[in-house]
Structures are given as C-alpha cells and as structure tokens.
Coordinates of C-alpha atoms in Angstrom, one line a residue:
X1 CA -22.8 -6.2 -29.7
X2 CA -22.0 -3.3 -28.6
X3 CA -16.9 -3.0 -28.1
X4 CA -17.6 -2.4 -24.5
X5 CA -19.3 -5.4 -24.2
X6 CA -16.4 -7.4 -24.5
X7 CA -15.3 -10.6 -22.8
X8 CA -13.0 -9.5 -20.4
X9 CA -10.6 -12.6 -21.3
X10 CA -11.2 -10.8 -25.4
X11 CA -9.7 -7.1 -23.6
X12 CA -6.8 -8.4 -21.5
X13 CA -5.6 -10.6 -25.2
X14 CA -5.6 -7.5 -27.0
X15 CA -4.4 -5.5 -23.8
X16 CA -1.4 -7.6 -24.0
X17 CA -0.4 -7.2 -27.7
X18 CA -0.4 -3.5 -27.6
X19 CA 1.1 -2.5 -24.2
X20 CA 3.7 -4.6 -24.9
X21 CA 4.8 -1.6 -27.8
X22 CA 3.6 1.1 -26.0
X23 CA 6.0 3.2 -24.8
X24 CA 4.5 5.9 -22.3
X25 CA 5.7 8.9 -21.9
X26 CA 6.8 10.7 -18.8
X27 CA 4.6 13.8 -18.9
X28 CA 6.1 17.7 -18.6
X29 CA 6.9 18.0 -15.0
X30 CA 9.4 16.3 -12.4
X31 CA 10.0 12.9 -13.6
X32 CA 9.8 9.8 -11.0
X33 CA 13.0 8.7 -9.8
X34 CA 14.0 5.6 -9.4
X35 CA 14.5 5.5 -5.9
X36 CA 10.7 7.1 -5.9
X37 CA 9.0 3.7 -7.0
X38 CA 4.8 3.7 -6.4
X39 CA 2.7 1.2 -5.3
X40 CA -0.1 0.6 -6.7
X41 CA -4.2 -1.1 -6.5
X42 CA -6.6 -0.4 -9.8
X43 CA -9.3 -1.8 -8.3
X44 CA -13.1 -2.5 -10.1
X45 CA -14.8 0.5 -11.7
X46 CA -18.3 1.1 -11.2
X47 CA -21.1 0.3 -14.0
X48 CA -24.1 -0.1 -14.4
X49 CA -23.5 -4.0 -15.8
X50 CA -27.5 -4.4 -16.4
X51 CA -26.5 -2.1 -19.5
X52 CA -23.0 -2.3 -20.1
X53 CA -22.0 -5.9 -18.7
X54 CA -19.1 -6.5 -16.9
X55 CA -17.3 -3.6 -18.3
X56 CA -16.0 -3.2 -14.5
X57 CA -13.8 -5.1 -14.8
X58 CA -12.4 -4.7 -18.1
X59 CA -11.6 -1.4 -17.1
X60 CA -10.3 -2.8 -14.0
X61 CA -8.1 -5.8 -16.7
X62 CA -7.3 -2.6 -18.9
X63 CA -6.0 -0.2 -16.7
X64 CA -3.6 -2.3 -15.8
X65 CA -2.2 -4.2 -18.6
X66 CA -1.4 -0.1 -19.4
X67 CA -0.2 1.5 -16.1
X68 CA 2.4 -1.9 -15.8
X69 CA 4.7 -0.2 -18.6
X70 CA 5.5 2.9 -15.9
X71 CA 9.0 1.7 -14.8
X72 CA 8.2 3.3 -11.6
X73 CA 4.9 2.0 -10.5
X74 CA 4.5 -1.9 -9.4
X75 CA 1.0 -3.4 -9.5
X76 CA -0.6 -4.5 -6.5
X77 CA -1.2 -8.2 -7.4
X78 CA -5.6 -8.7 -8.5
X79 CA -5.3 -12.3 -5.9
X80 CA -4.8 -9.5 -2.6
X81 CA -6.6 -6.5 -3.9
X82 CA -9.6 -8.8 -3.3
X83 CA -8.9 -10.0 -0.7
X84 CA -9.3 -6.0 0.2
X85 CA -11.8 -6.2 -0.9
X86 CA -13.5 -8.5 0.2
X87 CA -11.7 -7.9 4.2
X88 CA -13.3 -4.5 3.7
X89 CA -17.2 -5.3 2.1
X90 CA -15.9 -3.0 -0.2
X91 CA -16.5 -4.5 -3.5
X92 CA -17.5 -3.0 -6.2
X93 CA -19.0 0.1 -6.1
X94 CA -16.9 2.2 -6.6
X95 CA -17.8 4.2 -3.5
X96 CA -13.3 4.8 -2.0
X97 CA -13.5 6.9 1.0
X98 CA -10.1 8.3 1.6
X99 CA -10.5 5.9 5.4
X100 CA -11.1 3.2 3.1
X101 CA -8.5 4.0 1.2
X102 CA -6.2 3.7 4.5
X103 CA -7.6 0.1 5.5
X104 CA -7.2 -1.1 1.7
X105 CA -3.8 1.0 1.4
X106 CA -3.2 -1.1 4.7
X107 CA -3.8 -4.4 4.3
X108 CA -2.7 -4.6 0.1
X109 CA 0.6 -2.7 1.1
X110 CA -0.3 -0.2 -2.3
X111 CA 0.4 3.5 -0.7
X112 CA -2.2 4.5 -4.2
X113 CA -5.1 3.1 -5.4
X114 CA -7.5 3.9 -9.0
X115 CA -11.0 3.1 -9.1
X116 CA -14.2 5.4 -10.5
X117 CA -17.3 4.4 -12.2
X118 CA -18.8 4.5 -15.6
X119 CA -22.4 6.4 -16.7
X120 CA -23.8 7.5 -19.3
X121 CA -24.6 10.8 -20.0
X122 CA -26.7 11.7 -23.5
X123 CA -24.8 9.5 -26.3
X124 CA -21.3 9.3 -24.5
X125 CA -20.2 7.2 -22.0
X126 CA -17.4 9.6 -18.9
X127 CA -16.2 8.6 -16.6
X128 CA -14.2 9.6 -14.1
X129 CA -11.0 8.1 -12.0
X130 CA -9.7 8.9 -8.8
X131 CA -6.3 8.4 -7.4
X132 CA -6.2 8.2 -4.5
X133 CA -2.9 8.1 -1.9
X134 CA -3.3 5.3 1.3
X135 CA -1.6 7.7 3.6
X136 CA -1.5 11.4 2.7
X137 CA -6.2 10.9 1.9
X138 CA -4.8 12.9 -0.7
X139 CA -7.4 12.8 -4.4
X140 CA -7.1 13.6 -7.8
X141 CA -10.0 12.8 -10.7
X142 CA -8.5 12.1 -14.2
X143 CA -12.4 11.3 -17.2
X144 CA -12.4 9.8 -20.2
X145 CA -15.0 9.4 -22.5
X146 CA -16.3 7.4 -25.7
X147 CA -19.8 6.9 -27.7
X148 CA -21.5 4.0 -26.3
X149 CA -20.8 2.2 -29.9
X150 CA -17.0 3.3 -28.5
X151 CA -13.9 1.0 -28.4
X152 CA -14.1 1.2 -23.8
X153 CA -10.2 -0.2 -25.4
X154 CA -9.7 3.0 -27.1
X155 CA -11.0 5.4 -24.2
X156 CA -8.8 3.6 -22.0
X157 CA -5.9 3.8 -23.5
X158 CA -6.2 8.2 -23.3
X159 CA -7.3 7.7 -19.2
X160 CA -4.3 5.9 -18.6
X161 CA -1.9 8.1 -19.8
X162 CA -3.7 10.5 -17.7
X163 CA -3.7 8.7 -15.0
X164 CA -0.4 7.3 -14.9
X165 CA 0.5 11.6 -15.8
X166 CA -0.8 12.7 -12.4
X167 CA 1.0 9.5 -10.3
X168 CA 4.3 10.7 -11.8
X169 CA 3.5 14.5 -11.4
X170 CA 2.1 13.8 -8.1
X171 CA 3.3 11.4 -6.1
X172 CA 4.7 13.4 -3.6
X173 CA 1.5 14.6 -2.2
X174 CA -0.2 11.0 -3.4
X175 CA 2.3 9.5 -0.8
X176 CA 3.7 9.9 2.5
X177 CA 7.8 11.1 3.2
X178 CA 8.9 9.0 5.4
X179 CA 9.1 10.0 8.6
X180 CA 12.9 10.0 9.4
X181 CA 13.3 8.3 13.0
X182 CA 14.9 11.0 15.0
X183 CA 10.9 12.5 13.0
X184 CA 8.6 9.3 15.0
X185 CA 10.9 10.1 18.0
X186 CA 10.0 13.9 18.5
X187 CA 5.9 13.6 17.8
X188 CA 5.9 11.2 20.5
X189 CA 8.2 12.0 23.2
X190 CA 4.9 14.4 24.5
X191 CA 3.2 11.3 24.9
X192 CA 5.4 9.5 27.4
X193 CA 7.0 13.5 29.2
X194 CA 7.1 13.1 33.1
X195 CA 6.0 9.8 32.8
X196 CA 7.0 6.2 34.4
X197 CA 7.9 3.9 31.6
X198 CA 8.5 -0.1 32.0
X199 CA 11.4 -1.9 30.5
X200 CA 10.3 -2.9 27.6
X201 CA 12.1 -6.6 25.5
X202 CA 11.7 -6.1 21.8
X203 CA 11.9 -9.6 20.4
X204 CA 10.8 -10.4 15.8
X205 CA 12.8 -12.9 14.6
X206 CA 13.4 -12.2 10.8
X207 CA 12.4 -13.8 7.4
X208 CA 13.6 -12.8 4.5
X209 CA 13.5 -14.8 1.2
X210 CA 13.2 -17.9 3.0
X211 CA 15.9 -16.9 5.1
X212 CA 16.5 -16.3 8.6
X213 CA 18.1 -12.4 8.3
X214 CA 20.7 -12.2 11.9
X215 CA 20.3 -8.2 11.2
X216 CA 16.1 -7.6 12.0
X217 CA 15.1 -4.5 10.2
X218 CA 11.8 -4.4 13.0
X219 CA 12.9 -4.9 15.8
X220 CA 15.9 -3.0 15.1
X221 CA 14.0 0.0 14.0
X222 CA 11.1 -0.9 17.4
X223 CA 14.4 -1.3 19.8
X224 CA 15.8 2.3 18.8
X225 CA 12.4 4.5 18.8
X226 CA 12.3 3.1 22.2
X227 CA 15.4 3.6 23.3
X228 CA 15.2 7.0 22.0
X229 CA 11.9 7.7 24.0
X230 CA 14.0 6.5 27.3
X231 CA 11.9 3.8 27.9
X232 CA 14.2 0.4 29.4
X233 CA 15.2 -2.1 26.6
X234 CA 16.1 -5.5 28.4
X235 CA 17.7 -7.4 25.7
X236 CA 15.8 -11.5 27.3
X237 CA 19.3 -12.8 24.9
X238 CA 22.1 -11.3 26.9
X239 CA 20.1 -10.6 30.6
X240 CA 18.3 -12.7 33.1
X241 CA 16.0 -9.7 34.0
X242 CA 12.7 -9.9 32.9
X243 CA 11.1 -7.0 31.2
X244 CA 7.7 -4.8 32.5
X245 CA 6.4 -4.9 28.6
X246 CA 7.3 -7.9 26.6
X247 CA 7.2 -7.6 22.7
X248 CA 7.5 -10.2 20.6
X249 CA 6.0 -11.3 17.2
X250 CA 7.6 -11.8 13.3
X251 CA 8.6 -10.0 10.3
X252 CA 8.5 -11.6 7.3
X253 CA 9.8 -9.9 4.1
X254 CA 9.2 -11.5 0.1
X255 CA 9.7 -10.0 -2.7
X256 CA 7.8 -9.2 -6.1
X257 CA 8.9 -8.3 -8.3
X258 CA 11.4 -6.2 -10.8
X259 CA 11.0 -3.6 -13.4
X260 CA 13.7 -2.2 -15.6
X261 CA 16.3 -0.8 -11.8
X262 CA 13.9 -1.1 -9.1
X263 CA 12.7 -3.9 -6.7
X264 CA 9.8 -4.0 -5.7
X265 CA 9.6 -5.6 -2.3
X266 CA 6.4 -6.7 0.2
X267 CA 7.2 -7.0 4.4
X268 CA 4.8 -7.8 6.8
X269 CA 5.1 -7.7 10.7
X270 CA 3.5 -9.8 13.7
X271 CA 4.0 -7.9 17.3
X272 CA 1.9 -8.4 20.0
X273 CA 3.0 -7.0 23.5
X274 CA 2.4 -9.2 27.0
X275 CA 2.3 -6.4 31.1
X276 CA 4.4 -10.0 32.4
X277 CA 3.0 -8.5 35.7
X278 CA -0.4 -7.9 34.9
X279 CA -0.2 -11.0 33.2
X280 CA -2.8 -9.2 29.7
X281 CA -2.1 -8.6 26.6
X282 CA -1.8 -4.8 26.2
X283 CA -2.3 -4.6 22.3
X284 CA -2.4 -7.6 19.1
X285 CA -1.4 -6.1 16.4
X286 CA 0.0 -6.2 12.1
X287 CA 0.9 -4.3 8.9
X288 CA 1.9 -4.1 5.9
X289 CA 4.5 -2.4 3.6
X290 CA 5.7 -2.3 0.4
X291 CA 8.9 -0.4 0.0
X292 CA 10.8 -0.3 -3.9
X293 CA 14.6 0.4 -4.5
X294 CA 17.8 -0.9 -6.4
X295 CA 18.4 -3.8 -4.1
X296 CA 15.3 -6.4 -2.9
X297 CA 17.5 -6.9 0.1
X298 CA 17.7 -2.9 0.5
X299 CA 13.8 -2.7 -0.3
X300 CA 12.8 -5.4 2.5
X301 CA 14.1 -3.2 5.5
X302 CA 12.9 -0.5 4.0
X303 CA 9.1 -2.1 4.2
X304 CA 9.5 -3.0 7.4
X305 CA 11.1 -0.5 9.2
X306 CA 8.6 1.7 7.4
X307 CA 5.1 -0.7 8.6
X308 CA 7.3 -1.0 12.6
X309 CA 7.9 2.6 13.0
X310 CA 4.3 2.8 12.3
X311 CA 2.8 0.2 15.0
X312 CA 5.4 1.8 17.4
X313 CA 3.2 4.9 17.3
X314 CA 0.2 2.3 17.8
X315 CA 2.7 0.6 21.1
X316 CA 3.6 3.4 22.8
X317 CA 1.1 5.0 23.0
X318 CA -1.2 1.7 24.5
X319 CA 2.2 1.6 26.8
X320 CA 1.3 4.9 27.6
X321 CA -2.4 4.5 28.1
X322 CA -1.9 1.7 31.0
X323 CA 0.2 3.7 32.9

C-alpha cells in the first residue's frame, strides 16, 4: 500500500521522533521577535478519501508536529479545532473562506489558519496549502508535490518549511496589530457625537489561573473606552445611583503552554448589557482571544484587553442604535 495511505498513528509516531531532532531555522527576512508569537490552528486538508484514505487528517497531524518546533508558533489544541469545525459546520471540505476563517478564529482564538487540499495531477500528488489570517483575511499559498507512491512524510517536511517561512516573514500582514486604546476611541467617536449618552456601569469579575484577580483587565478596558467616549460611568460598589445601562459578565484567562521564553494564554469574556429602564437586554455576546508574552500573567491581561476592546466596539454600536 502507498506510504500516503499509512494509518494516522504511524505518521504521528514517526513525526514525533523526526521533529524532536529536526531544527527549523528562520528563512531570510525579518525574524519574528518574542513579542510577536502567533496562535496557529492547523485544519484537516481536503483529499479524496476513496483514493487517498486518511491523507487529509494525516497531513494535519504531520504539519502540526512540524510547526510545533517553531518557537514563535503556539498551536491550538486538536479538540478545540474539532469543536470549531463542528460549530461552523465546515467539516473536512478544504473550502475555508475569509468569513469562515474569522469564525474559527473567533471560536479558538487562532490568529492564523493552515489548511488546503491534495489532488492528483498525472502521476503526482499536489498539495496546496493556504495560510489565512483570521484577523486580516490575508491569504498566502504554498505548494508541495510528490510521486503518487512517494512519502507523504517527506512531502510534509518541505511544505512545513514553506509554511513556517510564510508565517515568519508575512506575519505582520496575517495578524492585525493590536490597536491602542486611543485608536479605538478615535474610531468610535463619530458614532457618539451629538448623541445623548446613557450612564453605564461595568462589572466584569475576572478569574486567572483559578484565582480572582483584583484588577480585572476586561472591566478596566471597557470602562476606559466608554469614559473616553463621553459616557458617564457609575461604580455600583461606590454609588447608590443606578446606571441606565448595566454591563455585567465574566472574564476568564487560562495559561496554555510555554515554548522557550514565550507563554501563551487564552482568554474568554462573556458580556451582557441591560437597558435598566426598558428592562430589555441590549446585547449578549462573547469574545475569545489569545496572546503571547514572556509572562503568562501579562499574556492573560493582553488577551483580555484585546477581547474587551472588540466587545466594546460592538457594545457602543448597540447602545447608540438604541438611543
């Protein structure tokens, strides 16, 4: 039977041995710094199962093993990828467009997706990989070929090197730069100009590493942006006055893993905004984000602030639409 049809477990065992010994150097170009680590999800590749069996899943496993050796890449766990594929009803189709990529990034926190498809051309198997930025919708392509009776393991080595090179050199266009608070305020300010803004209270307790955090990053980020936009903030713990809009929720951050000096932390914020006078729910929303830093605690704060900024933008639009 052809090498490319070997069971997935065999690929995984071989990959674990080979890639433990295989260093990946950075290609020519600007190297990614420690503060620029990327969260990457490798999806199954599409391939005709009647002809190539489990090749699509095998490529996912092999490329995951390859990319894990890059110190700047933090890989999303397989279980989270499977959940995202289930929620987006994507399956193993290989047809990931920018909109679907954004949804998968939203669910998993991945900044970059790697996927593609394999197909036969005459006596060769061609694999086309797509490297997709979930935040920017930028797409880059890489290809690899092998004889139909060749080794998928060998082909995946070359393909992984190309993908690594693309991520290292094109990361700045695949991942959106984190917007400063001032930039977010400037973007939202035209929406609130000339409007009579309601008072707002924000209460979003935060849990990190199973401990309650005294200075919740998500709550602080949302309150800062709203205050800069002209909203009157009311502290429910310090005032008997009731806010027109009550924003409540929960924020969680969880340390993922450490690779060298880098630590990856995933954060999730769940938010609910209530129009107190009308007694109606203005918004129920969530946001998942991932950040990489030298410290897991700082990475957690960055991830929460990033997610909070996105939620605040949607919250302001919802509040303004109701005024």
